[in-house]
Every structure is written in structure tokens, then in C-alpha cells.
GROMACS .gro file of C-alpha atoms in nm:
model
  106
    1MET     CA    1  -0.837   0.954  -0.569
    2GLU     CA    2  -0.542   0.872  -0.795
    3TYR     CA    3  -0.354   1.172  -0.665
    4ILE     CA    4  -0.410   1.075  -0.300
    5LEU     CA    5  -0.307   0.709  -0.349
    6ILE     CA    6  -0.017   0.747  -0.592
    7GLU     CA    7   0.097   1.094  -0.678
    8CYS     CA    8   0.076   1.276  -0.341
    9LYS     CA    9   0.417   1.313  -0.181
   10SER     CA   10   0.281   1.304   0.174
   11THR     CA   11   0.461   1.123   0.449
   12THR     CA   12   0.173   0.878   0.468
   13SER     CA   13   0.197   0.764   0.106
   14ARG     CA   14   0.577   0.745   0.110
   15VAL     CA   15   0.599   0.543   0.434
   16ILE     CA   16   0.325   0.301   0.331
   17TRP     CA   17   0.445   0.232  -0.023
   18ASP     CA   18   0.805   0.199   0.097
   19ALA     CA   19   0.698  -0.054   0.357
   20ALA     CA   20   0.486  -0.239   0.101
   21LYS     CA   21   0.777  -0.256  -0.140
   22ASP     CA   22   1.018  -0.375   0.134
   23LEU     CA   23   0.782  -0.655   0.234
   24TRP     CA   24   0.722  -0.760  -0.127
   25LEU     CA   25   1.092  -0.772  -0.209
   26LYS     CA   26   1.137  -1.027   0.070
   27SER     CA   27   0.931  -1.266  -0.146
   28LYS     CA   28   1.216  -1.241  -0.404
   29SER     CA   29   0.975  -1.104  -0.666
   30GLN     CA   30   1.004  -0.785  -0.859
   31TRP     CA   31   0.809  -0.486  -0.727
   32PRO     CA   32   0.577  -0.343  -0.993
   33ASN     CA   33   0.546   0.024  -1.079
   34ILE     CA   34   0.238   0.112  -0.875
   35LYS     CA   35  -0.023   0.297  -1.078
   36PHE     CA   36  -0.388   0.364  -1.012
   37SER     CA   37  -0.475   0.080  -1.252
   38THR     CA   38  -0.251  -0.156  -1.048
   39ILE     CA   39  -0.459  -0.086  -0.741
   40LEU     CA   40  -0.794  -0.110  -0.918
   41GLY     CA   41  -0.704  -0.431  -1.098
   42CYS     CA   42  -0.490  -0.610  -0.838
   43ASN     CA   43  -0.763  -0.864  -0.764
   44LEU     CA   44  -0.732  -0.980  -1.122
   45ALA     CA   45  -0.357  -1.045  -1.089
   46ILE     CA   46  -0.230  -1.400  -1.123
   47LEU     CA   47   0.142  -1.436  -1.063
   48ARG     CA   48   0.324  -1.726  -1.232
   49ASN     CA   49   0.666  -1.882  -1.205
   50THR     CA   50   0.907  -1.920  -1.497
   51LYS     CA   51   0.734  -2.244  -1.601
   52GLY     CA   52   0.391  -2.075  -1.610
   53LYS     CA   53   0.261  -2.238  -1.294
   54LYS     CA   54   0.040  -2.018  -1.073
   55LYS     CA   55   0.210  -1.890  -0.756
   56LEU     CA   56  -0.095  -1.881  -0.528
   57GLY     CA   57   0.087  -1.768  -0.219
   58SER     CA   58   0.261  -1.482  -0.395
   59THR     CA   59  -0.061  -1.378  -0.571
   60THR     CA   60  -0.247  -1.366  -0.241
   61LEU     CA   61   0.037  -1.171  -0.073
   62PHE     CA   62   0.046  -0.920  -0.361
   63LYS     CA   63  -0.328  -0.858  -0.337
   64ILE     CA   64  -0.318  -0.812   0.041
   65ILE     CA   65  -0.019  -0.575   0.027
   66ILE     CA   66  -0.164  -0.355  -0.248
   67LEU     CA   67  -0.521  -0.337  -0.123
   68GLU     CA   68  -0.444  -0.290   0.245
   69SER     CA   69  -0.182  -0.025   0.163
   70ALA     CA   70  -0.416   0.172  -0.061
   71HIS     CA   71  -0.698   0.146   0.194
   72LEU     CA   72  -0.479   0.270   0.474
   73ILE     CA   73  -0.353   0.565   0.274
   74TRP     CA   74  -0.714   0.661   0.201
   75LYS     CA   75  -0.820   0.610   0.563
   76LEU     CA   76  -0.536   0.819   0.708
   77ARG     CA   77  -0.595   1.092   0.448
   78CYS     CA   78  -0.959   1.111   0.558
   79GLN     CA   79  -0.851   1.138   0.922
   80ARG     CA   80  -0.613   1.422   0.841
   81ALA     CA   81  -0.868   1.610   0.635
   82ILE     CA   82  -1.186   1.547   0.835
   83LYS     CA   83  -1.099   1.446   1.191
   84PHE     CA   84  -0.793   1.663   1.234
   85GLY     CA   85  -0.921   1.946   1.017
   86GLY     CA   86  -0.582   1.996   0.854
   87ASP     CA   87  -0.411   2.067   1.188
   88LYS     CA   88  -0.056   1.951   1.120
   89GLU     CA   89   0.014   1.915   1.489
   90LYS     CA   90  -0.224   1.617   1.496
   91TYR     CA   91  -0.088   1.443   1.182
   92HIS     CA   92   0.042   1.087   1.225
   93SER     CA   93   0.413   1.040   1.274
   94GLU     CA   94   0.612   0.806   1.051
   95THR     CA   95   0.627   0.551   1.336
   96GLU     CA   96   0.249   0.567   1.382
   97ILE     CA   97   0.193   0.523   1.011
   98LEU     CA   98   0.426   0.225   0.992
   99ASN     CA   99   0.266   0.063   1.297
  100LYS     CA  100  -0.081   0.111   1.146
  101TRP     CA  101   0.037  -0.047   0.822
  102ILE     CA  102   0.189  -0.345   1.003
  103HIS     CA  103  -0.140  -0.390   1.193
  104ALA     CA  104  -0.337  -0.374   0.867
  105ILE     CA  105  -0.114  -0.630   0.693
  106ASN     CA  106  -0.129  -0.871   0.989
   0.00000   0.00000   0.00000
């Protein structure tokens, strides 16, 4: 699972994590190095400002971005492997992947 979500250099992973990073950077916060443990533990994350006060909006956004992105990568991987049977002609285009990610985040 770690390979599929993080290490795989597929178009799906690249497009989704790039979109996630771009959205997160709009919040003017630093993008973390995404690891498997980041995904598994993201619901435990509590982001704070420089004074130590909890940033509830940023924390919620972080959780949504990470979890929805990981879920979509897994879901599209299953479609490629099971539904499409590895037929590369049926794989999702970058535009389709990005549109599915936007839909998931909204």
C-alpha cells in the first residue's frame, strides 16, 4: 500500500500529490514531506500558529487534502488493475485524474 500511495511514479500519484501540494501552498503553510506515516496519522495532526494557538481551519483542510488524495489514488489504482485489467488504453488521462481530485476535495 505504501508503494501505491507514495513511491509509485504513476501519472495518478504524481497528478494528485502535485494538485494537493498546490492547494495546500495557497494556505501559505509549508507542505510536509508526504510519507506513509503522514497519511496514516493525519487525523492526529494539530496545526498551530507561531504563538501556539490551534489553527482549526488549516488543520481541517490538511486532513481533507491528505485523506481524500490518498483515497483517490487507491481508488483509481483499483480501477486500473481490476476494472481495466491493466489495459493502458483505458487508463485515466491527467485531466480526468485532476477533475476527479477536484470533485473529491469539493
